[in-house]
Coordinates of C-alpha atoms and ligand atoms in Angstrom, one line a residue:
M1 CA -0.9 7.0 7.1
C2 CA -1.6 7.1 10.8
G3 CA -0.5 4.2 13.1
I4 CA -2.2 2.7 16.2
I5 CA -0.9 0.7 18.8
G6 CA -2.4 -0.1 22.4
Y7 CA -1.2 -2.3 25.1
I8 CA -2.5 -3.9 28.3
G9 CA -0.8 -6.6 30.3
Y10 CA 1.8 -7.2 32.9
D11 CA 4.8 -5.2 31.3
N12 CA 5.6 -1.4 31.3
A13 CA 3.3 -0.2 28.4
T14 CA 5.7 2.8 27.5
P15 CA 8.7 1.1 25.8
L16 CA 6.4 -1.4 24.2
L17 CA 4.2 1.4 22.8
I18 CA 7.4 3.3 21.5
E19 CA 8.7 -0.2 19.8
G20 CA 5.3 -0.6 18.2
L21 CA 5.3 2.9 16.8
K22 CA 8.8 2.5 15.4
K23 CA 7.5 -0.4 13.4
L24 CA 4.7 1.7 12.3
E25 CA 7.1 4.6 11.1
Y26 CA 6.9 3.2 7.5
R27 CA 3.4 4.1 7.1
G28 CA 4.3 8.0 7.0
Y29 CA 3.5 10.5 9.8
D30 CA 4.4 14.0 11.0
S31 CA 3.8 13.8 14.6
A32 CA 3.6 11.0 17.4
G33 CA 2.3 10.5 21.0
V34 CA 1.5 8.1 23.8
A35 CA -1.1 8.1 26.6
V36 CA -0.3 5.8 29.6
H37 CA -2.7 4.8 32.5
T38 CA -0.4 5.9 35.6
E39 CA -2.2 4.9 38.9
H40 CA -5.3 7.0 38.7
S41 CA -4.7 9.3 35.8
L42 CA -3.8 9.4 32.0
E43 CA -0.5 10.9 31.3
V44 CA -0.1 12.0 27.6
V45 CA 3.3 13.0 26.0
K46 CA 3.2 14.2 22.2
A47 CA 5.9 15.7 20.1
K48 CA 5.8 16.9 16.5
G49 CA 8.2 15.3 14.1
K50 CA 10.0 12.0 14.2
L51 CA 9.6 9.6 16.9
C52 CA 13.4 10.3 18.3
A53 CA 11.6 13.8 19.2
L54 CA 8.9 11.9 21.3
S55 CA 11.5 9.4 22.9
E56 CA 13.7 12.5 23.8
K57 CA 10.9 14.1 25.5
L58 CA 10.2 10.9 27.4
Q59 CA 13.6 10.5 28.5
Q60 CA 13.8 14.1 29.9
M61 CA 10.9 13.6 32.2
P62 CA 10.1 11.2 35.1
Q63 CA 9.4 7.7 33.9
L64 CA 6.0 7.1 32.5
V65 CA 5.1 3.7 34.1
G66 CA 1.7 1.7 33.7
N67 CA 0.4 -1.6 32.3
L68 CA -2.2 0.2 29.9
G69 CA -1.6 2.5 27.1
I70 CA -2.2 3.7 23.7
A71 CA -0.2 5.5 21.2
H72 CA -0.2 6.9 17.6
T73 CA 1.7 8.3 14.7
R74 CA -0.2 11.0 13.1
W75 CA -0.2 11.9 9.3
A76 CA -2.0 15.1 9.4
T77 CA -5.4 15.8 7.9
H78 CA -7.5 18.0 9.9
G79 CA -5.3 20.5 11.5
E80 CA -1.6 21.0 10.8
P81 CA 1.0 18.7 12.2
S82 CA 1.7 19.9 15.8
E83 CA 1.9 18.7 19.3
Q84 CA -1.6 20.1 20.1
N85 CA -3.1 18.2 17.2
S86 CA -1.2 14.9 17.6
H87 CA -2.9 12.1 19.3
P88 CA -3.7 10.6 21.8
I89 CA -6.5 13.4 22.3
L90 CA -7.6 13.7 25.7
S91 CA -11.2 14.7 26.7
A92 CA -11.7 18.1 28.4
S93 CA -12.2 16.3 31.9
G94 CA -9.1 14.3 31.3
K95 CA -11.1 11.0 31.6
F96 CA -10.6 9.6 28.2
A97 CA -7.7 9.4 25.7
V98 CA -8.2 8.6 22.2
V99 CA -6.0 7.7 19.2
H100 CA -7.9 7.7 15.8
N101 CA -7.1 6.7 12.2
G102 CA -9.6 8.0 9.6
I103 CA -11.8 11.0 9.1
I104 CA -15.0 11.8 11.2
E105 CA -17.0 13.4 8.3
N106 CA -19.7 15.2 10.4
Y107 CA -17.1 16.5 13.0
I108 CA -18.0 20.1 12.2
A109 CA -21.6 19.7 13.0
I110 CA -20.9 17.9 16.3
K111 CA -18.3 20.3 17.4
D112 CA -20.6 23.2 16.9
E113 CA -23.3 21.4 19.0
L114 CA -20.6 20.7 21.8
L115 CA -19.1 24.4 21.7
K116 CA -22.7 25.6 22.3
K117 CA -23.1 23.3 25.4
G118 CA -19.8 25.1 26.5
V119 CA -17.2 22.2 25.8
K120 CA -13.8 23.2 25.5
F121 CA -11.9 22.1 22.6
S122 CA -8.1 22.2 22.7
S123 CA -7.2 20.9 18.9
D124 CA -8.2 21.5 15.5
T125 CA -8.7 17.8 14.8
D126 CA -11.7 16.0 13.8
T127 CA -10.8 13.4 16.5
E128 CA -11.5 15.7 19.3
V129 CA -15.1 15.4 19.0
V130 CA -14.9 11.5 20.0
A131 CA -13.0 12.4 23.2
Q132 CA -15.3 15.0 24.0
L133 CA -18.5 12.7 23.3
L134 CA -17.2 9.9 25.4
D135 CA -16.8 12.4 28.3
I136 CA -20.5 13.7 27.8
Y137 CA -21.9 10.3 27.2
Y138 CA -20.1 8.2 29.9
D139 CA -22.5 6.8 32.7
G140 CA -20.1 4.3 34.1
D141 CA -20.9 1.8 31.4
V142 CA -18.0 2.0 28.8
L143 CA -19.7 -0.4 26.3
S144 CA -22.8 1.7 25.9
T145 CA -20.9 4.9 26.0
V146 CA -19.0 3.9 22.9
I147 CA -22.1 2.5 21.2
K148 CA -23.7 6.0 21.8
V149 CA -20.5 7.7 20.2
I150 CA -20.3 5.6 17.3
S151 CA -24.0 6.0 16.5
K152 CA -23.4 9.8 16.4
I153 CA -20.1 10.0 14.3
E154 CA -19.9 9.3 10.5
G155 CA -17.1 8.7 8.3
S156 CA -14.2 6.1 8.9
Y157 CA -12.4 5.3 12.1
A158 CA -10.3 2.8 14.1
L159 CA -10.3 4.0 17.6
G160 CA -8.3 3.1 20.6
I161 CA -9.5 4.3 23.8
I162 CA -8.5 4.3 27.4
C163 CA -10.5 5.8 30.5
A164 CA -8.9 7.0 33.8
Q165 CA -11.8 5.1 35.7
R166 CA -11.1 1.8 33.9
P167 CA -7.3 0.9 34.6
D168 CA -7.8 -2.6 33.4
E169 CA -9.6 -1.9 30.0
L170 CA -8.4 -1.1 26.4
I171 CA -11.3 -0.3 24.2
A172 CA -11.1 -0.5 20.5
V173 CA -13.7 0.0 17.6
K174 CA -13.4 0.6 13.8
K175 CA -15.4 1.4 10.8
A176 CA -13.8 1.5 7.4
S177 CA -10.3 1.6 8.7
P178 CA -8.3 -1.4 9.8
L179 CA -7.8 -2.3 13.3
I180 CA -6.7 -5.7 14.8
V181 CA -6.5 -7.2 18.4
G182 CA -3.4 -8.9 19.1
V183 CA -3.9 -11.9 21.7
G184 CA -0.9 -12.7 23.9
K185 CA -0.4 -14.4 27.2
G186 CA -1.5 -12.2 29.9
E187 CA -1.1 -9.3 27.7
N188 CA -3.2 -8.0 24.7
F189 CA -2.7 -5.4 22.0
I190 CA -4.5 -3.4 19.2
A191 CA -2.7 -2.1 16.3
S192 CA -3.5 -0.7 13.0
D193 CA -1.4 -3.3 11.4
A194 CA 0.2 -6.6 12.5
T195 CA 3.8 -5.2 11.9
A196 CA 3.4 -3.2 15.2
I197 CA 2.9 -6.2 17.2
V198 CA 4.2 -9.4 15.5
S199 CA 7.3 -9.5 17.6
R200 CA 5.1 -10.0 20.7
T201 CA 2.3 -12.2 19.4
K202 CA 1.2 -13.4 16.1
D203 CA -2.2 -14.5 17.1
I204 CA -4.8 -11.8 15.9
I205 CA -8.3 -10.9 15.7
R206 CA -9.6 -8.7 12.8
L207 CA -12.2 -6.3 14.0
E208 CA -15.1 -6.0 11.5
D209 CA -17.0 -2.4 11.2
E210 CA -18.9 -1.3 14.4
E211 CA -17.5 -4.3 16.4
I212 CA -16.5 -3.1 19.9
A213 CA -13.6 -4.9 21.8
I214 CA -13.4 -4.4 25.4
I215 CA -9.7 -5.9 26.1
R216 CA -8.3 -6.9 29.5
A217 CA -4.8 -8.4 30.3
G218 CA -6.3 -11.9 30.4
S219 CA -9.3 -11.6 27.9
V220 CA -10.8 -10.2 24.9
K221 CA -14.4 -9.6 24.5
I222 CA -16.2 -8.4 21.3
Y223 CA -19.7 -7.0 21.1
D224 CA -22.0 -5.8 18.6
K225 CA -23.8 -2.5 18.5
A226 CA -26.7 -4.3 20.2
K227 CA -24.3 -5.3 23.1
N228 CA -24.4 -9.0 22.1
E229 CA -21.0 -10.8 22.7
I230 CA -19.6 -12.1 19.2
S231 CA -17.4 -15.0 19.1
K232 CA -14.4 -14.3 16.7
E233 CA -11.8 -16.4 15.2
I234 CA -8.1 -16.0 16.3
V235 CA -5.9 -16.0 13.1
H236 CA -2.3 -17.0 13.5
I237 CA -0.3 -14.9 11.0
D238 CA 2.5 -16.7 9.3
W239 CA 5.0 -13.9 9.4
D240 CA 8.8 -14.2 9.7
V241 CA 9.6 -11.4 12.2
A242 CA 13.0 -11.0 10.4
A243 CA 11.0 -10.1 7.2
A244 CA 10.1 -6.9 8.6
E245 CA 13.7 -6.0 9.6
K246 CA 16.5 -4.6 7.2
A247 CA 18.9 -7.5 7.2
G248 CA 21.9 -5.5 6.7
Y249 CA 20.5 -3.4 4.0
E250 CA 20.9 0.2 4.4
H251 CA 17.0 0.6 3.4
F252 CA 14.1 -1.4 3.2
M253 CA 13.6 -0.4 -0.3
L254 CA 16.8 -2.1 -1.5
K255 CA 16.3 -5.0 0.5
E256 CA 12.7 -5.3 -1.2
I257 CA 14.1 -4.8 -4.6
M258 CA 16.5 -7.7 -4.0
E259 CA 13.8 -9.9 -2.6
Q260 CA 12.0 -9.9 -5.9
P261 CA 13.3 -13.2 -7.3
T262 CA 11.8 -14.8 -4.1
A263 CA 8.9 -13.0 -4.0
I264 CA 8.0 -13.8 -7.6
M265 CA 8.8 -17.4 -7.2
N266 CA 6.5 -17.7 -3.9
T267 CA 3.7 -16.2 -6.2
I268 CA 4.0 -18.3 -9.2
K269 CA 5.4 -21.5 -8.1
P270 CA 2.5 -22.9 -5.9
R271 CA 0.1 -22.1 -8.8
I272 CA 1.6 -24.2 -11.2
K273 CA 0.7 -27.8 -10.9
D274 CA 1.5 -30.4 -13.8
G275 CA 2.5 -27.6 -16.2
K276 CA -0.8 -26.0 -15.7
I277 CA -1.8 -22.7 -13.9
D278 CA -4.1 -23.7 -11.3
F279 CA -5.9 -21.4 -8.6
E280 CA -7.5 -24.3 -6.8
Q281 CA -5.7 -23.4 -3.5
D282 CA -6.9 -19.9 -3.7
G283 CA -10.4 -21.1 -4.2
V284 CA -10.7 -19.4 -7.5
S285 CA -12.1 -20.9 -10.7
F286 CA -14.0 -19.8 -13.8
S287 CA -16.0 -22.0 -16.0
M288 CA -16.1 -21.6 -19.4
A289 CA -19.5 -20.1 -19.3
D290 CA -18.3 -17.6 -16.6
L291 CA -15.5 -16.4 -18.9
K292 CA -17.8 -16.3 -21.9
N293 CA -20.2 -14.1 -20.0
I294 CA -17.6 -11.6 -19.1
N295 CA -17.8 -8.7 -21.7
K296 CA -15.7 -6.4 -20.0
I297 CA -12.7 -6.4 -17.3
C298 CA -12.7 -3.3 -15.2
I299 CA -9.4 -3.0 -13.1
L300 CA -9.4 -0.7 -9.9
A301 CA -6.6 0.4 -8.1
C302 CA -4.4 3.4 -7.1
G303 CA -0.8 4.5 -7.6
S304 CA 1.7 1.6 -8.7
A305 CA -1.1 -0.8 -8.5
Y306 CA -3.0 1.2 -10.8
H307 CA 0.3 0.9 -13.2
V308 CA -0.1 -2.7 -12.9
G309 CA -3.6 -2.4 -14.0
C310 CA -2.3 -0.4 -17.1
V311 CA 0.0 -3.1 -18.0
A312 CA -2.8 -5.6 -17.6
K313 CA -5.0 -3.9 -20.1
Y314 CA -2.5 -4.4 -22.9
I315 CA -2.1 -8.1 -21.9
F316 CA -5.9 -8.9 -21.4
E317 CA -7.0 -7.1 -24.5
K318 CA -4.2 -8.8 -26.5
I319 CA -4.6 -12.4 -25.3
L320 CA -8.3 -12.4 -24.3
R321 CA -9.8 -9.9 -26.9
K322 CA -12.0 -8.6 -24.3
P323 CA -12.2 -4.8 -23.6
V324 CA -10.5 -3.5 -20.3
E325 CA -10.9 -0.3 -18.6
V326 CA -8.5 0.8 -16.1
A327 CA -9.9 3.2 -13.4
V328 CA -7.9 5.0 -11.0
A329 CA -10.2 4.1 -8.2
S330 CA -10.6 7.5 -6.6
E331 CA -12.4 8.5 -9.6
F332 CA -14.4 5.3 -10.3
R333 CA -17.2 6.1 -7.9
Y334 CA -18.0 9.6 -9.5
M335 CA -17.8 8.8 -13.0
N336 CA -21.1 6.9 -13.2
P337 CA -19.3 3.7 -14.0
I338 CA -20.7 1.4 -16.7
V339 CA -20.4 -2.0 -15.1
D340 CA -22.9 -4.9 -14.3
G341 CA -23.1 -8.6 -13.8
N342 CA -21.1 -9.2 -16.9
T343 CA -18.2 -7.1 -15.8
L344 CA -15.3 -8.9 -14.0
V345 CA -13.7 -6.3 -11.5
V346 CA -10.1 -6.8 -10.8
A347 CA -8.9 -4.8 -7.8
I348 CA -5.3 -4.6 -7.1
S349 CA -3.8 -3.5 -3.8
Q350 CA -0.6 -4.2 -1.7
S351 CA -2.1 -3.2 1.5
G352 CA -5.7 -4.2 1.1
E353 CA -6.5 -1.4 2.9
T354 CA -6.5 1.5 0.3
A355 CA -9.9 3.4 1.0
D356 CA -10.3 4.6 -2.5
T357 CA -9.8 1.1 -3.9
L358 CA -12.1 -0.3 -1.3
A359 CA -14.8 2.2 -1.8
A360 CA -14.6 1.7 -5.6
M361 CA -14.9 -2.1 -5.6
K362 CA -17.9 -1.8 -3.1
E363 CA -19.6 0.3 -5.6
A364 CA -18.7 -2.2 -8.4
K365 CA -20.1 -4.9 -6.3
A366 CA -23.4 -3.2 -5.7
L367 CA -23.6 -2.7 -9.4
G368 CA -23.6 -6.6 -9.7
A369 CA -19.9 -7.2 -10.8
R370 CA -18.0 -10.2 -9.6
V371 CA -15.0 -8.8 -8.0
L372 CA -11.5 -10.6 -7.9
S373 CA -8.9 -8.9 -6.1
I374 CA -5.0 -9.2 -6.1
V375 CA -3.9 -8.3 -2.7
N376 CA -0.7 -8.8 -0.6
V377 CA -1.8 -8.5 3.1
V378 CA -3.9 -11.5 4.2
G379 CA -7.1 -10.8 5.5
S380 CA -7.2 -7.2 4.6
S381 CA -10.3 -5.2 4.1
I382 CA -10.1 -5.5 0.3
A383 CA -9.3 -9.2 0.4
T384 CA -12.4 -9.9 2.6
C385 CA -14.8 -7.5 0.6
S386 CA -14.0 -9.5 -2.6
D387 CA -15.8 -12.5 -4.1
N388 CA -12.3 -14.0 -5.1
V389 CA -8.7 -13.2 -3.8
L390 CA -5.4 -14.1 -5.5
Y391 CA -2.7 -13.1 -2.9
T392 CA 0.7 -12.1 -4.0
W393 CA 3.2 -13.8 -1.8
A394 CA 5.5 -10.9 -1.6
G395 CA 5.8 -10.9 2.2
P396 CA 5.6 -7.6 4.3
E397 CA 6.4 -4.5 2.3
I398 CA 7.8 -1.8 4.5
A399 CA 9.4 0.8 2.3
V400 CA 6.7 3.4 1.3
A401 CA 7.6 2.9 -2.2
T402 CA 6.3 -0.4 -3.5
T403 CA 8.7 -2.6 -5.5
K404 CA 8.1 -6.3 -4.6
A405 CA 4.5 -6.1 -4.3
Y406 CA 4.2 -4.3 -7.9
S407 CA 6.2 -7.1 -9.2
T408 CA 4.2 -10.0 -7.7
Q409 CA 1.3 -8.2 -8.9
L410 CA 2.3 -8.4 -12.4
C411 CA 2.7 -11.9 -12.1
V412 CA -0.6 -12.7 -11.0
V413 CA -1.9 -10.6 -14.1
Y414 CA 0.1 -13.0 -16.5
M415 CA -1.2 -15.9 -14.8
L416 CA -4.7 -14.7 -14.9
A417 CA -4.4 -13.8 -18.6
I418 CA -2.8 -17.3 -19.5
Y419 CA -5.4 -19.3 -17.4
M420 CA -8.2 -17.4 -19.1
A421 CA -6.8 -17.6 -22.4
K422 CA -6.3 -21.2 -22.3
K423 CA -10.1 -21.8 -21.0
L424 CA -11.2 -19.8 -23.8
S425 CA -9.1 -21.6 -26.2
R426 CA -7.6 -18.3 -27.3
I427 CA -3.9 -20.0 -26.8
N428 CA -3.0 -23.7 -27.8
S429 CA -1.4 -26.2 -25.5
A430 CA 2.0 -25.4 -27.0
Q431 CA 1.6 -21.6 -26.5
H432 CA 0.4 -22.3 -22.8
A433 CA 3.4 -24.5 -22.0
A434 CA 5.7 -21.8 -23.4
F435 CA 4.2 -19.2 -21.3
V436 CA 4.3 -21.5 -18.3
E437 CA 8.0 -22.1 -18.9
D438 CA 8.6 -18.3 -19.3
L439 CA 6.9 -17.7 -15.8
L440 CA 9.0 -20.5 -14.0
N441 CA 12.3 -18.8 -15.8
L442 CA 11.3 -15.5 -14.5
P443 CA 12.7 -15.5 -11.0
S444 CA 16.3 -16.2 -12.3
K445 CA 15.9 -13.7 -15.1
V446 CA 15.0 -11.1 -12.6
E447 CA 18.1 -12.2 -10.5
K448 CA 20.2 -11.6 -13.5
V449 CA 18.9 -8.0 -14.1
L450 CA 19.5 -7.2 -10.5
T451 CA 23.2 -7.9 -10.6
A452 CA 23.2 -4.7 -12.8
Q453 CA 23.0 -2.9 -9.5
E454 CA 26.6 -1.4 -9.8
L455 CA 26.1 -0.1 -13.4
I456 CA 22.7 1.5 -12.4
K457 CA 24.4 3.0 -9.5
S458 CA 27.2 4.7 -11.6
L459 CA 24.7 6.0 -14.1
A460 CA 22.8 7.4 -11.4
K461 CA 25.8 9.5 -10.3
N462 CA 25.5 11.4 -13.9
F463 CA 21.8 12.3 -13.1
Y464 CA 21.0 12.8 -9.4
D465 CA 21.1 16.7 -9.7
C466 CA 18.8 16.9 -12.9
K467 CA 15.7 18.7 -12.6
N468 CA 13.1 17.1 -15.1
V469 CA 13.2 13.6 -16.3
F470 CA 11.0 12.1 -19.0
F471 CA 10.1 8.3 -19.6
I472 CA 8.8 7.2 -22.7
G473 CA 7.8 3.9 -24.2
R474 CA 5.1 2.4 -26.3
N475 CA 2.6 -0.5 -25.3
T476 CA 3.7 -2.1 -22.0
D477 CA 6.9 -0.2 -22.1
Y478 CA 4.6 2.8 -21.7
S479 CA 2.8 1.3 -18.8
V480 CA 6.3 0.5 -16.9
S481 CA 7.5 4.2 -17.8
L482 CA 4.5 5.4 -15.6
E483 CA 5.9 3.3 -12.7
G484 CA 9.5 4.2 -13.4
S485 CA 8.4 7.8 -13.3
L486 CA 6.5 7.4 -10.2
K487 CA 9.2 5.7 -8.3
L488 CA 11.7 8.6 -9.3
K489 CA 9.5 11.4 -8.1
E490 CA 8.3 9.9 -5.0
I491 CA 11.7 9.0 -3.5
S492 CA 14.0 11.6 -5.2
Y493 CA 11.5 14.5 -5.4
I494 CA 12.9 15.0 -9.0
H495 CA 10.0 16.1 -11.4
S496 CA 9.3 13.4 -14.0
E497 CA 6.6 12.4 -16.3
A498 CA 6.0 9.4 -18.3
Y499 CA 4.6 9.6 -22.0
P500 CA 3.7 7.3 -24.6
A501 CA 6.7 7.8 -26.9
G502 CA 4.6 8.7 -29.9
E503 CA 2.6 11.3 -28.2
L504 CA 5.6 13.3 -27.0
K505 CA 5.7 15.2 -30.4
H506 CA 2.1 16.4 -29.7
G507 CA 3.1 19.0 -27.1
T508 CA 5.6 17.7 -24.6
I509 CA 8.6 17.7 -26.7
S510 CA 8.7 21.5 -26.3
L511 CA 10.1 21.1 -22.9
I512 CA 13.1 19.0 -24.1
E513 CA 16.0 21.1 -24.0
E514 CA 20.1 20.6 -24.0
G515 CA 20.7 18.0 -21.5
T516 CA 17.1 17.0 -20.6
L517 CA 17.2 13.3 -19.4
V518 CA 14.9 11.0 -21.5
V519 CA 14.8 7.3 -20.2
A520 CA 13.5 5.4 -23.4
L521 CA 12.1 2.1 -22.8
A522 CA 12.4 -0.1 -26.0
T523 CA 12.0 -3.8 -24.8
N524 CA 9.2 -4.6 -27.4
D525 CA 10.7 -6.1 -30.5
A526 CA 7.8 -5.3 -32.9
L527 CA 8.0 -1.5 -31.8
F528 CA 11.7 -1.1 -31.5
E529 CA 12.3 0.6 -34.6
K530 CA 9.5 3.0 -33.8
M531 CA 11.1 3.8 -30.4
I532 CA 14.5 4.4 -32.2
S533 CA 12.6 7.1 -34.2
N534 CA 11.4 8.6 -30.9
I535 CA 14.8 8.5 -29.5
K536 CA 16.3 10.3 -32.5
E537 CA 13.4 13.0 -32.1
V538 CA 14.5 14.0 -28.5
K539 CA 18.3 13.5 -29.2
A540 CA 17.8 16.1 -32.2
R541 CA 16.5 18.6 -29.6
G542 CA 19.3 18.1 -27.2
A543 CA 18.1 15.4 -25.0
T544 CA 20.5 13.0 -23.1
V545 CA 19.1 9.6 -23.6
L546 CA 19.3 6.5 -21.5
T547 CA 17.9 3.5 -23.3
L548 CA 16.6 0.2 -21.9
T549 CA 16.4 -2.5 -24.2
T550 CA 17.1 -6.2 -24.6
E551 CA 20.5 -7.7 -25.4
M552 CA 19.7 -8.4 -29.0
H553 CA 19.2 -4.6 -29.8
R554 CA 22.2 -3.5 -27.8
A555 CA 24.2 -2.3 -31.0
E556 CA 21.6 -0.4 -32.6
A557 CA 20.3 1.2 -29.0
E558 CA 24.0 2.0 -28.2
S559 CA 24.5 3.8 -31.7
V560 CA 21.6 6.3 -30.9
S561 CA 21.8 6.7 -27.1
D562 CA 24.0 8.4 -24.6
Y563 CA 23.5 5.2 -22.0
C564 CA 22.2 1.9 -22.4
I565 CA 20.9 -0.8 -20.0
C566 CA 20.4 -4.1 -21.6
I567 CA 18.2 -6.9 -19.9
P568 CA 17.4 -10.5 -20.9
K569 CA 14.5 -11.3 -23.3
T570 CA 11.3 -13.3 -22.2
S571 CA 8.1 -13.2 -23.8
D572 CA 6.8 -9.7 -24.5
M573 CA 3.9 -10.4 -21.9
M574 CA 6.6 -10.6 -19.1
M575 CA 9.1 -8.0 -20.3
P576 CA 7.5 -5.5 -17.6
S577 CA 8.9 -7.7 -14.8
L578 CA 12.4 -7.3 -16.3
A579 CA 12.1 -3.7 -17.5
V580 CA 11.0 -2.3 -14.2
L581 CA 14.0 -3.6 -12.3
P582 CA 16.6 -0.9 -13.6
L583 CA 14.1 1.9 -13.1
Q584 CA 13.4 0.8 -9.4
L585 CA 17.3 0.7 -8.9
F586 CA 17.7 4.0 -10.8
A587 CA 15.2 5.8 -8.6
Y588 CA 16.8 4.3 -5.4
Y589 CA 20.3 5.3 -6.3
I590 CA 19.2 8.7 -7.6
A591 CA 17.5 9.2 -4.1
Y592 CA 20.4 7.8 -2.2
L593 CA 22.9 10.2 -3.9
K594 CA 20.3 12.8 -3.0
G595 CA 20.4 11.9 0.6
C596 CA 16.7 11.5 0.5
D597 CA 14.6 9.7 3.2
I598 CA 14.1 6.8 1.0
D599 CA 12.1 4.5 2.9
K600 CA 9.8 7.4 4.2
P601 CA 9.6 9.9 1.6
R602 CA 7.9 13.2 2.7
N603 CA 4.1 13.6 2.6
L604 CA 3.7 9.9 1.7
A605 CA 2.1 7.1 3.6
K606 CA 2.3 3.3 2.8
S607 CA -1.2 2.6 3.7
V608 CA -3.7 5.3 2.4
T609 CA -6.8 4.6 4.5
V610 CA -8.6 8.1 3.9
E611 CA -10.4 8.7 0.5
Ligands
F6R701 C1 3.9 4.0 -4.8 C2 3.0 3.3 -3.9 C3 1.6 3.8 -4.1 C4 0.6 2.6 -3.9 C5 -0.9 3.2 -3.8 C6 -1.9 2.1 -3.6 O1 5.3 3.3 -4.6 O2 3.4 2.5 -3.2 O3 1.3 4.4 -5.1 O4 0.9 1.8 -5.1 O5 -0.9 3.9 -2.6 O6 -1.7 1.2 -2.4 P1 -2.1 -0.3 -2.3 O7 -1.4 -1.0 -3.2 O8 -1.8 -0.6 -0.8 O9 -3.4 -0.3 -2.5

């Protein structure tokens, strides 16, 4: 989704801003622009399409030189992707330039009001009302002007603002959309995420809602809406800059798939002490009474994180014998949720900024639930808003399609389940020890599955031009099918559906015809024979079947399928971690062979910060 970077300092802003925008490309966008304070005026250059279009435009004109600037990658919401609608948006007088992430929900009313006053609008965006209000309210005091503007607008915003009359000030303010200030030496930044600035500074300040930052080259001052200066903590982010580079891989997605053994190890290892799962370093503990009082677990998430929730439902219900509801976060708020003080809410999110998940968990909190989040980005909004956080130590995930974050989220789910089951005496010490051993062996098994890369690449050659794919499975294999299907459709644009294998015959099987690809997941021993029946059902109707199973079932699976991928065995609970890997690689190679833009699929954004 949209990306923001702003700079003030000793260097020329333009190349720094373009470099920053390149780092934000992964978030998804359809136009980009930059505004630089040059001498006494604000110069704005914008282009529809990819960043190279903006760079080309900049090269064809006299150099844009200045020490203060803001820039933006826009993912269109209000108004089509066009140069006119891209940011920065200039106010009518040219005094203010604004970049904005989020949605101004009352912009139509404000726009009508301003149009009646004769203000001329030049875009279809909701953002333009901010620029025009700044113009109207400006009385020489930029802080009070911004306070007036944010008192008028409703919705979500992360705003970067520069003013022609303030060559030494960069202004930032946010509400329900992330924005950070990067603190450097003689230079400072704003950014929608740290990726954009981490090569220049790793010291950041996270702005809270309605805090206003007035940033100069040598100082950062933060105020509340009553103009009181607030002291804020500077957080040092422990990011390896190289982690956000491709390191020789053709795509971030493949690199991130291959990083999974390490990501899983980093997520599990620190939480196992003396053979026990220990969340002490996370500040998370549940007493026996806490656990006994939980009469329902409610999982809130979107997309792939929701699919982790679907796996978790099977696991928690089986091992804890507590009812689990998995809610698509965007639906949760509007379904009159049954949540109270005895509900444990588990919010799952890679970015920690997904607006739907954030809104849903706030709703759950207001209803009295304890909220535990599983998040990858440290200090993100979802992490900060939760009662407890268990971080997934996957490192920065750049490809839009999640892989390593999904895998690490699964691991946290396993650990939570085992930890709670032990406390509730639902498993004995021997079972606990066996699970812990399986957890510790997981990274090497993941590594082994990933060595099947070439086999999967050659299988993909048979299918990259197919039009429809069905994924089927039972129990957690069904949940993993949902993820395999999403991976395929989002990056290869091939239509695919995931179905519980037994459900196909209740309607969908009518879509199976000669040559339709069905990917059958059969990794659960107890359900293997049932899956064989389902495979035979679709084979009898002409399907081409690719079966994913464990080594011990190879012979039988091969006898009924056209193709087979075999993976090692671990406990049933942890099979999703191994089963998802071939599906990630399969989607990757199909998209690769189709020549798709794998890391930045069309219409998608990495961090979905609007509801
Ligand atoms: C799919 C994908 C999305 C995200 C979803 C939630 O590959 O990445 O479906 O899982 O948008 O995002 P987070 O996890 O950041 O809340």
